[in-house]
């Protein structure tokens, strides 16, 4: 048989695992407590007839406990789902708690209003975009900076060692026979080839080329012939002029013919003379005994 007064005296004065004592008052951590305060009327353990409201993943439920089910702990609480509509939820509370104490009915409705307001605020906050505060990983930043410094010092050390070994190798410290990695060996060969090519380019002498020299004269003769031909065509086209003008044109035409013929004769006379002149050829002769070079022209 359950006796509520005895249970409360034991809980209140001896020990309760759900009670939290604070300077402002005593509070209850039991999830079924309707007010959250530790007192006789709000304690779910010391009241055989009790009702409260709980939230499960955004859905509200009305929990009710009666003395008839006290001997069945697995069926102690009766649960009723409440709709999302606030007014319909109040109607269901009034229907199921019709003959219950007014204190429990009032506290159940008050808890329902607070929970609905909290759900509305949560939805509004979820829709808003807020800045997310992130902590800077100081340990990771320091670790990366130390690793970078170590890598830089190692790279400088490798370069200095390579430079020192190359200087010793070029100085002949290791003799004629030595082992070198293929990558470094190919690199040295490429550098030597590039240096040899640049030296050959500096020493090489300019090449001598021969070019024809009568292209300009031939072009002038072609222009003179074209000029005479144009004048002949202009004289032929002007047949309708008077007799005096025809006589003057014929005289001018004869003069132009004489000049062109004289120019052609001069060119024909000059061509064999120029062909007779031979181009000078530069010949170099090297003697095996003497390092001097002798040049002769023919």
PDB file of C-alpha atoms in Angstrom:
ATOM      1  CA  UNK A   1       0.000   0.000   0.000  1.00  0.00           C
ATOM      2  CA  UNK A   2       1.330   3.479  -1.026  1.00  0.00           C
ATOM      3  CA  UNK A   3       1.263   6.277   1.572  1.00  0.00           C
ATOM      4  CA  UNK A   4       2.129   9.713   0.054  1.00  0.00           C
ATOM      5  CA  UNK A   5       2.850  11.473   3.371  1.00  0.00           C
ATOM      6  CA  UNK A   6       5.356   8.884   4.503  1.00  0.00           C
ATOM      7  CA  UNK A   7       7.140   8.995   1.173  1.00  0.00           C
ATOM      8  CA  UNK A   8       7.383  12.801   1.320  1.00  0.00           C
ATOM      9  CA  UNK A   9       8.787  12.818   4.870  1.00  0.00           C
ATOM     10  CA  UNK A  10      11.492  10.363   3.837  1.00  0.00           C
ATOM     11  CA  UNK A  11      12.375  12.257   0.671  1.00  0.00           C
ATOM     12  CA  UNK A  12      12.309  15.725   2.163  1.00  0.00           C
ATOM     13  CA  UNK A  13      14.148  15.203   5.406  1.00  0.00           C
ATOM     14  CA  UNK A  14      16.465  12.275   4.704  1.00  0.00           C
ATOM     15  CA  UNK A  15      17.686  11.982   1.089  1.00  0.00           C
ATOM     16  CA  UNK A  16      16.448  12.441  -2.514  1.00  0.00           C
ATOM     17  CA  UNK A  17      18.667  11.869  -5.546  1.00  0.00           C
ATOM     18  CA  UNK A  18      16.632  14.307  -7.691  1.00  0.00           C
ATOM     19  CA  UNK A  19      16.807  17.270  -5.254  1.00  0.00           C
ATOM     20  CA  UNK A  20      19.250  20.140  -5.980  1.00  0.00           C
ATOM     21  CA  UNK A  21      19.873  22.593  -3.143  1.00  0.00           C
ATOM     22  CA  UNK A  22      20.773  26.134  -4.201  1.00  0.00           C
ATOM     23  CA  UNK A  23      20.957  29.402  -2.264  1.00  0.00           C
ATOM     24  CA  UNK A  24      17.770  30.626  -3.971  1.00  0.00           C
ATOM     25  CA  UNK A  25      15.816  27.423  -3.191  1.00  0.00           C
ATOM     26  CA  UNK A  26      15.460  23.684  -3.680  1.00  0.00           C
ATOM     27  CA  UNK A  27      14.879  22.390  -7.217  1.00  0.00           C
ATOM     28  CA  UNK A  28      13.959  18.978  -8.634  1.00  0.00           C
ATOM     29  CA  UNK A  29      15.774  17.267 -11.560  1.00  0.00           C
ATOM     30  CA  UNK A  30      13.086  14.622 -12.102  1.00  0.00           C
ATOM     31  CA  UNK A  31      11.886  14.782 -15.766  1.00  0.00           C
ATOM     32  CA  UNK A  32       8.260  14.224 -14.718  1.00  0.00           C
ATOM     33  CA  UNK A  33       8.161  17.248 -12.370  1.00  0.00           C
ATOM     34  CA  UNK A  34       5.596  19.744 -13.688  1.00  0.00           C
ATOM     35  CA  UNK A  35       7.120  22.916 -12.142  1.00  0.00           C
ATOM     36  CA  UNK A  36      10.783  21.996 -11.474  1.00  0.00           C
ATOM     37  CA  UNK A  37      10.484  23.034  -7.804  1.00  0.00           C
ATOM     38  CA  UNK A  38      10.923  20.588  -4.915  1.00  0.00           C
ATOM     39  CA  UNK A  39       7.730  20.836  -2.815  1.00  0.00           C
ATOM     40  CA  UNK A  40       4.892  18.615  -1.631  1.00  0.00           C
ATOM     41  CA  UNK A  41       2.375  19.431  -4.370  1.00  0.00           C
ATOM     42  CA  UNK A  42       4.894  19.256  -7.287  1.00  0.00           C
ATOM     43  CA  UNK A  43       6.758  16.064  -6.322  1.00  0.00           C
ATOM     44  CA  UNK A  44       5.933  13.220  -8.766  1.00  0.00           C
ATOM     45  CA  UNK A  45       7.101  10.562  -6.265  1.00  0.00           C
ATOM     46  CA  UNK A  46       5.023  11.702  -3.246  1.00  0.00           C
ATOM     47  CA  UNK A  47       1.760  12.104  -5.249  1.00  0.00           C
ATOM     48  CA  UNK A  48      -0.108   8.973  -6.322  1.00  0.00           C
ATOM     49  CA  UNK A  49      -2.302  11.066  -8.640  1.00  0.00           C
ATOM     50  CA  UNK A  50      -0.148  13.202 -10.889  1.00  0.00           C
ATOM     51  CA  UNK A  51      -0.128  14.727 -14.427  1.00  0.00           C
ATOM     52  CA  UNK A  52       2.546  16.449 -16.499  1.00  0.00           C
ATOM     53  CA  UNK A  53       3.550  17.315 -20.099  1.00  0.00           C
ATOM     54  CA  UNK A  54       6.739  16.142 -21.825  1.00  0.00           C
ATOM     55  CA  UNK A  55       8.388  16.740 -25.204  1.00  0.00           C
ATOM     56  CA  UNK A  56       9.645  13.954 -27.501  1.00  0.00           C
ATOM     57  CA  UNK A  57      11.348  15.219 -30.710  1.00  0.00           C
ATOM     58  CA  UNK A  58       9.070  18.242 -31.040  1.00  0.00           C
ATOM     59  CA  UNK A  59       5.866  16.358 -30.173  1.00  0.00           C
ATOM     60  CA  UNK A  60       4.060  17.077 -26.866  1.00  0.00           C
ATOM     61  CA  UNK A  61       2.491  14.290 -24.736  1.00  0.00           C
ATOM     62  CA  UNK A  62       0.227  14.427 -21.692  1.00  0.00           C
ATOM     63  CA  UNK A  63       1.361  11.984 -18.965  1.00  0.00           C
ATOM     64  CA  UNK A  64      -1.072  10.856 -16.225  1.00  0.00           C
ATOM     65  CA  UNK A  65      -0.480   8.627 -13.155  1.00  0.00           C
ATOM     66  CA  UNK A  66      -3.203   7.027 -10.983  1.00  0.00           C
ATOM     67  CA  UNK A  67      -3.118   4.971  -7.781  1.00  0.00           C
ATOM     68  CA  UNK A  68      -4.827   2.013  -9.484  1.00  0.00           C
ATOM     69  CA  UNK A  69      -1.639   1.297 -11.502  1.00  0.00           C
ATOM     70  CA  UNK A  70       0.794   1.739  -8.603  1.00  0.00           C
ATOM     71  CA  UNK A  71       1.413  -2.012  -8.427  1.00  0.00           C
ATOM     72  CA  UNK A  72       2.445  -2.047 -12.165  1.00  0.00           C
ATOM     73  CA  UNK A  73       5.611   0.049 -12.649  1.00  0.00           C
ATOM     74  CA  UNK A  74       5.788  -0.736 -16.384  1.00  0.00           C
ATOM     75  CA  UNK A  75       2.253   0.646 -16.885  1.00  0.00           C
ATOM     76  CA  UNK A  76       2.408   3.410 -14.292  1.00  0.00           C
ATOM     77  CA  UNK A  77       2.100   6.379 -16.695  1.00  0.00           C
ATOM     78  CA  UNK A  78      -0.657   6.850 -19.281  1.00  0.00           C
ATOM     79  CA  UNK A  79       0.422   8.911 -22.310  1.00  0.00           C
ATOM     80  CA  UNK A  80      -1.787  10.960 -24.674  1.00  0.00           C
ATOM     81  CA  UNK A  81      -0.457  12.733 -27.781  1.00  0.00           C
ATOM     82  CA  UNK A  82      -1.319  16.444 -28.051  1.00  0.00           C
ATOM     83  CA  UNK A  83      -1.953  18.132 -31.447  1.00  0.00           C
ATOM     84  CA  UNK A  84       0.129  21.049 -32.731  1.00  0.00           C
ATOM     85  CA  UNK A  85      -2.836  23.390 -32.509  1.00  0.00           C
ATOM     86  CA  UNK A  86      -2.673  25.149 -29.164  1.00  0.00           C
ATOM     87  CA  UNK A  87      -6.442  25.462 -28.635  1.00  0.00           C
ATOM     88  CA  UNK A  88      -7.121  21.794 -29.452  1.00  0.00           C
ATOM     89  CA  UNK A  89      -4.357  20.765 -27.063  1.00  0.00           C
ATOM     90  CA  UNK A  90      -6.032  22.757 -24.253  1.00  0.00           C
ATOM     91  CA  UNK A  91      -9.344  21.055 -25.000  1.00  0.00           C
ATOM     92  CA  UNK A  92      -7.729  17.607 -24.690  1.00  0.00           C
ATOM     93  CA  UNK A  93      -6.159  18.592 -21.354  1.00  0.00           C
ATOM     94  CA  UNK A  94      -9.558  19.753 -20.030  1.00  0.00           C
ATOM     95  CA  UNK A  95     -11.177  16.522 -21.257  1.00  0.00           C
ATOM     96  CA  UNK A  96      -8.696  14.136 -19.604  1.00  0.00           C
ATOM     97  CA  UNK A  97      -8.229  16.182 -16.407  1.00  0.00           C
ATOM     98  CA  UNK A  98     -11.873  17.026 -15.855  1.00  0.00           C
ATOM     99  CA  UNK A  99     -12.099  15.733 -12.218  1.00  0.00           C
ATOM    100  CA  UNK A 100      -8.462  16.290 -11.239  1.00  0.00           C
ATOM    101  CA  UNK A 101      -7.195  18.946  -8.787  1.00  0.00           C
ATOM    102  CA  UNK A 102      -7.256  22.464 -10.212  1.00  0.00           C
ATOM    103  CA  UNK A 103      -3.597  22.969  -9.287  1.00  0.00           C
ATOM    104  CA  UNK A 104      -2.495  20.182 -11.639  1.00  0.00           C
ATOM    105  CA  UNK A 105      -4.794  21.357 -14.455  1.00  0.00           C
ATOM    106  CA  UNK A 106      -3.514  24.934 -14.196  1.00  0.00           C
ATOM    107  CA  UNK A 107       0.164  23.890 -14.075  1.00  0.00           C
ATOM    108  CA  UNK A 108      -0.287  21.542 -17.060  1.00  0.00           C
ATOM    109  CA  UNK A 109      -1.787  24.339 -19.189  1.00  0.00           C
ATOM    110  CA  UNK A 110       0.944  26.762 -18.060  1.00  0.00           C
ATOM    111  CA  UNK A 111       3.662  24.237 -18.997  1.00  0.00           C
ATOM    112  CA  UNK A 112       2.026  23.711 -22.398  1.00  0.00           C
ATOM    113  CA  UNK A 113       2.091  27.474 -23.188  1.00  0.00           C
ATOM    114  CA  UNK A 114       5.761  27.799 -22.187  1.00  0.00           C
ATOM    115  CA  UNK A 115       6.755  24.815 -24.309  1.00  0.00           C
ATOM    116  CA  UNK A 116       4.844  26.099 -27.375  1.00  0.00           C
ATOM    117  CA  UNK A 117       6.536  29.507 -27.058  1.00  0.00           C
ATOM    118  CA  UNK A 118       9.918  27.801 -26.786  1.00  0.00           C
ATOM    119  CA  UNK A 119       9.208  25.752 -29.940  1.00  0.00           C
ATOM    120  CA  UNK A 120       8.293  28.903 -31.907  1.00  0.00           C
ATOM    121  CA  UNK A 121      11.508  30.633 -30.850  1.00  0.00           C
ATOM    122  CA  UNK A 122      13.588  27.597 -31.835  1.00  0.00           C
ATOM    123  CA  UNK A 123      12.078  27.622 -35.338  1.00  0.00           C
ATOM    124  CA  UNK A 124      12.797  31.319 -35.784  1.00  0.00           C
ATOM    125  CA  UNK A 125      16.395  30.914 -34.647  1.00  0.00           C
ATOM    126  CA  UNK A 126      16.887  27.957 -37.004  1.00  0.00           C
ATOM    127  CA  UNK A 127      15.755  30.093 -39.975  1.00  0.00           C
ATOM    128  CA  UNK A 128      18.136  32.943 -39.136  1.00  0.00           C
ATOM    129  CA  UNK A 129      21.738  32.862 -40.359  1.00  0.00           C
ATOM    130  CA  UNK A 130      24.117  33.483 -37.524  1.00  0.00           C
ATOM    131  CA  UNK A 131      27.869  33.650 -37.363  1.00  0.00           C
ATOM    132  CA  UNK A 132      29.567  30.535 -36.130  1.00  0.00           C
ATOM    133  CA  UNK A 133      32.443  31.083 -33.743  1.00  0.00           C
ATOM    134  CA  UNK A 134      35.413  28.844 -34.457  1.00  0.00           C
ATOM    135  CA  UNK A 135      38.454  28.394 -32.248  1.00  0.00           C
ATOM    136  CA  UNK A 136      41.884  28.797 -33.806  1.00  0.00           C
ATOM    137  CA  UNK A 137      44.042  25.667 -33.463  1.00  0.00           C
ATOM    138  CA  UNK A 138      47.121  27.288 -31.916  1.00  0.00           C
ATOM    139  CA  UNK A 139      48.944  24.020 -31.353  1.00  0.00           C
ATOM    140  CA  UNK A 140      48.591  22.997 -35.002  1.00  0.00           C
ATOM    141  CA  UNK A 141      49.750  26.428 -36.240  1.00  0.00           C
ATOM    142  CA  UNK A 142      52.844  26.309 -34.023  1.00  0.00           C
ATOM    143  CA  UNK A 143      53.601  22.750 -35.101  1.00  0.00           C
ATOM    144  CA  UNK A 144      53.377  23.646 -38.810  1.00  0.00           C
ATOM    145  CA  UNK A 145      55.606  26.706 -38.341  1.00  0.00           C
ATOM    146  CA  UNK A 146      58.267  24.589 -36.607  1.00  0.00           C
ATOM    147  CA  UNK A 147      58.152  22.015 -39.395  1.00  0.00           C
ATOM    148  CA  UNK A 148      58.563  24.731 -42.053  1.00  0.00           C
ATOM    149  CA  UNK A 149      61.619  26.134 -40.301  1.00  0.00           C
ATOM    150  CA  UNK A 150      63.171  22.686 -40.028  1.00  0.00           C
ATOM    151  CA  UNK A 151      62.532  21.992 -43.715  1.00  0.00           C
ATOM    152  CA  UNK A 152      64.148  25.313 -44.739  1.00  0.00           C
ATOM    153  CA  UNK A 153      67.258  24.637 -42.667  1.00  0.00           C
ATOM    154  CA  UNK A 154      67.538  21.110 -44.097  1.00  0.00           C
ATOM    155  CA  UNK A 155      67.258  22.446 -47.680  1.00  0.00           C
ATOM    156  CA  UNK A 156      69.975  25.057 -47.036  1.00  0.00           C
ATOM    157  CA  UNK A 157      72.222  22.377 -45.517  1.00  0.00           C
ATOM    158  CA  UNK A 158      71.774  20.095 -48.562  1.00  0.00           C
ATOM    159  CA  UNK A 159      72.631  22.961 -50.935  1.00  0.00           C
ATOM    160  CA  UNK A 160      75.743  23.881 -48.959  1.00  0.00           C
ATOM    161  CA  UNK A 161      76.907  20.230 -48.907  1.00  0.00           C
ATOM    162  CA  UNK A 162      76.339  19.886 -52.652  1.00  0.00           C
ATOM    163  CA  UNK A 163      78.266  23.096 -53.340  1.00  0.00           C
ATOM    164  CA  UNK A 164      81.183  21.967 -51.171  1.00  0.00           C
ATOM    165  CA  UNK A 165      81.378  18.558 -52.861  1.00  0.00           C
ATOM    166  CA  UNK A 166      81.309  20.120 -56.343  1.00  0.00           C
ATOM    167  CA  UNK A 167      84.133  22.467 -55.383  1.00  0.00           C
ATOM    168  CA  UNK A 168      86.218  19.530 -54.135  1.00  0.00           C
ATOM    169  CA  UNK A 169      85.459  17.541 -57.266  1.00  0.00           C
ATOM    170  CA  UNK A 170      86.456  20.384 -59.565  1.00  0.00           C
ATOM    171  CA  UNK A 171      89.608  20.942 -57.513  1.00  0.00           C
ATOM    172  CA  UNK A 172      90.706  17.339 -58.153  1.00  0.00           C
ATOM    173  CA  UNK A 173      90.522  16.209 -54.543  1.00  0.00           C
ATOM    174  CA  UNK A 174      88.839  12.901 -55.370  1.00  0.00           C
ATOM    175  CA  UNK A 175      91.055  12.021 -58.350  1.00  0.00           C
ATOM    176  CA  UNK A 176      89.888  10.643 -61.681  1.00  0.00           C
ATOM    177  CA  UNK A 177      87.647   7.825 -60.428  1.00  0.00           C
ATOM    178  CA  UNK A 178      84.601   8.758 -58.351  1.00  0.00           C
ATOM    179  CA  UNK A 179      80.942   7.773 -58.067  1.00  0.00           C
ATOM    180  CA  UNK A 180      78.253  10.333 -58.777  1.00  0.00           C
ATOM    181  CA  UNK A 181      74.495   9.923 -58.796  1.00  0.00           C
ATOM    182  CA  UNK A 182      73.086   9.769 -62.364  1.00  0.00           C
ATOM    183  CA  UNK A 183      70.841  12.799 -61.857  1.00  0.00           C
ATOM    184  CA  UNK A 184      73.704  15.038 -60.772  1.00  0.00           C
ATOM    185  CA  UNK A 185      75.980  13.594 -63.463  1.00  0.00           C
ATOM    186  CA  UNK A 186      73.481  14.392 -66.249  1.00  0.00           C
ATOM    187  CA  UNK A 187      73.000  17.858 -64.817  1.00  0.00           C
ATOM    188  CA  UNK A 188      76.746  18.572 -64.929  1.00  0.00           C
ATOM    189  CA  UNK A 189      76.987  17.252 -68.501  1.00  0.00           C
ATOM    190  CA  UNK A 190      74.158  19.521 -69.645  1.00  0.00           C
ATOM    191  CA  UNK A 191      75.819  22.543 -68.066  1.00  0.00           C
ATOM    192  CA  UNK A 192      79.151  21.744 -69.769  1.00  0.00           C
ATOM    193  CA  UNK A 193      77.457  21.298 -73.179  1.00  0.00           C
ATOM    194  CA  UNK A 194      75.691  24.631 -72.885  1.00  0.00           C
ATOM    195  CA  UNK A 195      78.941  26.339 -71.951  1.00  0.00           C
ATOM    196  CA  UNK A 196      80.792  24.751 -74.919  1.00  0.00           C
ATOM    197  CA  UNK A 197      78.056  25.836 -77.357  1.00  0.00           C
ATOM    198  CA  UNK A 198      78.210  29.423 -76.108  1.00  0.00           C
ATOM    199  CA  UNK A 199      82.034  29.456 -76.511  1.00  0.00           C
ATOM    200  CA  UNK A 200      81.765  28.144 -80.107  1.00  0.00           C
ATOM    201  CA  UNK A 201      79.280  30.857 -80.982  1.00  0.00           C
ATOM    202  CA  UNK A 202      81.668  33.525 -79.716  1.00  0.00           C
ATOM    203  CA  UNK A 203      84.714  32.157 -81.644  1.00  0.00           C
ATOM    204  CA  UNK A 204      83.009  31.410 -84.986  1.00  0.00           C
ATOM    205  CA  UNK A 205      83.894  33.821 -87.852  1.00  0.00           C
ATOM    206  CA  UNK A 206      81.233  35.398 -90.087  1.00  0.00           C
ATOM    207  CA  UNK A 207      80.606  33.588 -93.392  1.00  0.00           C
ATOM    208  CA  UNK A 208      81.295  35.228 -96.781  1.00  0.00           C
ATOM    209  CA  UNK A 209      78.437  35.393 -99.307  1.00  0.00           C
ATOM    210  CA  UNK A 210      78.374  36.405-103.017  1.00  0.00           C
ATOM    211  CA  UNK A 211      75.444  38.333-104.559  1.00  0.00           C
ATOM    212  CA  UNK A 212      74.644  39.305-108.157  1.00  0.00           C
ATOM    213  CA  UNK A 213      75.143  42.954-109.044  1.00  0.00           C
ATOM    214  CA  UNK A 214      73.242  43.500-112.382  1.00  0.00           C
ATOM    215  CA  UNK A 215      69.650  43.307-111.182  1.00  0.00           C
ATOM    216  CA  UNK A 216      69.313  47.114-110.942  1.00  0.00           C
ATOM    217  CA  UNK A 217      70.491  47.732-114.548  1.00  0.00           C
ATOM    218  CA  UNK A 218      68.076  45.160-115.949  1.00  0.00           C
ATOM    219  CA  UNK A 219      65.209  46.774-114.079  1.00  0.00           C
ATOM    220  CA  UNK A 220      66.132  50.227-115.527  1.00  0.00           C
ATOM    221  CA  UNK A 221      66.205  48.833-119.101  1.00  0.00           C
ATOM    222  CA  UNK A 222      62.796  47.248-118.574  1.00  0.00           C
ATOM    223  CA  UNK A 223      61.418  50.584-117.327  1.00  0.00           C
ATOM    224  CA  UNK A 224      62.802  52.460-120.388  1.00  0.00           C
ATOM    225  CA  UNK A 225      61.312  49.903-122.783  1.00  0.00           C
ATOM    226  CA  UNK A 226      57.995  50.142-121.023  1.00  0.00           C
ATOM    227  CA  UNK A 227      58.135  53.966-121.257  1.00  0.00           C
ATOM    228  CA  UNK A 228      58.753  53.853-125.014  1.00  0.00           C
ATOM    229  CA  UNK A 229      55.998  51.333-125.468  1.00  0.00           C
ATOM    230  CA  UNK A 230      53.575  53.535-123.552  1.00  0.00           C
ATOM    231  CA  UNK A 231      54.505  56.555-125.671  1.00  0.00           C
ATOM    232  CA  UNK A 232      53.901  54.568-128.876  1.00  0.00           C
ATOM    233  CA  UNK A 233      50.473  53.524-127.648  1.00  0.00           C
ATOM    234  CA  UNK A 234      49.575  57.119-126.735  1.00  0.00           C
ATOM    235  CA  UNK A 235      50.625  58.291-130.233  1.00  0.00           C
ATOM    236  CA  UNK A 236      48.549  55.563-131.860  1.00  0.00           C
ATOM    237  CA  UNK A 237      45.469  56.450-129.841  1.00  0.00           C
ATOM    238  CA  UNK A 238      45.643  60.178-130.798  1.00  0.00           C
ATOM    239  CA  UNK A 239      44.840  59.794-134.535  1.00  0.00           C
ATOM    240  CA  UNK A 240      42.065  62.413-134.575  1.00  0.00           C
ATOM    241  CA  UNK A 241      44.428  65.407-133.792  1.00  0.00           C
ATOM    242  CA  UNK A 242      45.175  68.116-136.438  1.00  0.00           C
ATOM    243  CA  UNK A 243      48.029  67.854-138.953  1.00  0.00           C
ATOM    244  CA  UNK A 244      50.385  70.277-137.106  1.00  0.00           C
ATOM    245  CA  UNK A 245      50.130  68.330-133.881  1.00  0.00           C
ATOM    246  CA  UNK A 246      50.794  65.076-135.779  1.00  0.00           C
ATOM    247  CA  UNK A 247      54.020  66.493-137.193  1.00  0.00           C
ATOM    248  CA  UNK A 248      55.236  67.616-133.713  1.00  0.00           C
ATOM    249  CA  UNK A 249      54.398  64.223-132.241  1.00  0.00           C
ATOM    250  CA  UNK A 250      56.305  62.387-134.944  1.00  0.00           C
ATOM    251  CA  UNK A 251      59.408  64.545-134.309  1.00  0.00           C
ATOM    252  CA  UNK A 252      59.229  63.911-130.571  1.00  0.00           C
ATOM    253  CA  UNK A 253      58.717  60.238-131.167  1.00  0.00           C
ATOM    254  CA  UNK A 254      61.816  60.027-133.341  1.00  0.00           C
ATOM    255  CA  UNK A 255      63.907  61.845-130.711  1.00  0.00           C
ATOM    256  CA  UNK A 256      62.761  59.443-127.997  1.00  0.00           C
ATOM    257  CA  UNK A 257      63.598  56.461-130.200  1.00  0.00           C
ATOM    258  CA  UNK A 258      67.091  57.792-130.848  1.00  0.00           C
ATOM    259  CA  UNK A 259      67.723  58.307-127.129  1.00  0.00           C
ATOM    260  CA  UNK A 260      66.483  54.862-126.195  1.00  0.00           C
ATOM    261  CA  UNK A 261      68.624  53.218-128.896  1.00  0.00           C
ATOM    262  CA  UNK A 262      71.734  55.109-127.709  1.00  0.00           C
ATOM    263  CA  UNK A 263      71.102  53.995-124.117  1.00  0.00           C
ATOM    264  CA  UNK A 264      70.770  50.382-125.198  1.00  0.00           C
ATOM    265  CA  UNK A 265      74.053  50.508-127.130  1.00  0.00           C
ATOM    266  CA  UNK A 266      75.898  51.898-124.093  1.00  0.00           C
ATOM    267  CA  UNK A 267      74.544  49.110-121.872  1.00  0.00           C
ATOM    268  CA  UNK A 268      75.504  46.418-124.422  1.00  0.00           C
ATOM    269  CA  UNK A 269      79.048  47.854-124.638  1.00  0.00           C
ATOM    270  CA  UNK A 270      79.484  47.982-120.840  1.00  0.00           C
ATOM    271  CA  UNK A 271      78.285  44.419-120.150  1.00  0.00           C
ATOM    272  CA  UNK A 272      81.302  42.537-121.643  1.00  0.00           C
ATOM    273  CA  UNK A 273      83.717  44.870-119.816  1.00  0.00           C
ATOM    274  CA  UNK A 274      82.127  44.100-116.453  1.00  0.00           C
ATOM    275  CA  UNK A 275      82.043  40.395-117.161  1.00  0.00           C
ATOM    276  CA  UNK A 276      85.773  40.433-117.943  1.00  0.00           C
ATOM    277  CA  UNK A 277      86.489  41.671-114.397  1.00  0.00           C
ATOM    278  CA  UNK A 278      86.855  38.611-112.189  1.00  0.00           C
ATOM    279  CA  UNK A 279      85.906  38.563-108.502  1.00  0.00           C
ATOM    280  CA  UNK A 280      88.814  38.272-106.104  1.00  0.00           C
ATOM    281  CA  UNK A 281      89.012  34.997-104.195  1.00  0.00           C
ATOM    282  CA  UNK A 282      90.532  34.871-100.704  1.00  0.00           C
ATOM    283  CA  UNK A 283      92.625  31.737-100.083  1.00  0.00           C
ATOM    284  CA  UNK A 284      94.215  30.813 -96.750  1.00  0.00           C
ATOM    285  CA  UNK A 285      97.158  28.388 -96.542  1.00  0.00           C
ATOM    286  CA  UNK A 286      98.295  26.796 -93.287  1.00  0.00           C
ATOM    287  CA  UNK A 287     101.733  25.270 -92.811  1.00  0.00           C
ATOM    288  CA  UNK A 288     102.214  22.357 -90.424  1.00  0.00           C
ATOM    289  CA  UNK A 289     105.561  23.598 -89.097  1.00  0.00           C
ATOM    290  CA  UNK A 290     104.595  27.195 -88.536  1.00  0.00           C
ATOM    291  CA  UNK A 291     101.427  28.364 -86.849  1.00  0.00           C
ATOM    292  CA  UNK A 292     101.211  31.436 -89.092  1.00  0.00           C
ATOM    293  CA  UNK A 293      98.638  31.717 -91.872  1.00  0.00           C
ATOM    294  CA  UNK A 294      99.437  33.032 -95.358  1.00  0.00           C
ATOM    295  CA  UNK A 295      96.790  34.738 -97.430  1.00  0.00           C
ATOM    296  CA  UNK A 296      96.937  35.143-101.174  1.00  0.00           C
ATOM    297  CA  UNK A 297      94.550  36.738-103.601  1.00  0.00           C
ATOM    298  CA  UNK A 298      94.013  35.632-107.183  1.00  0.00           C
TER     299      UNK A 298
END
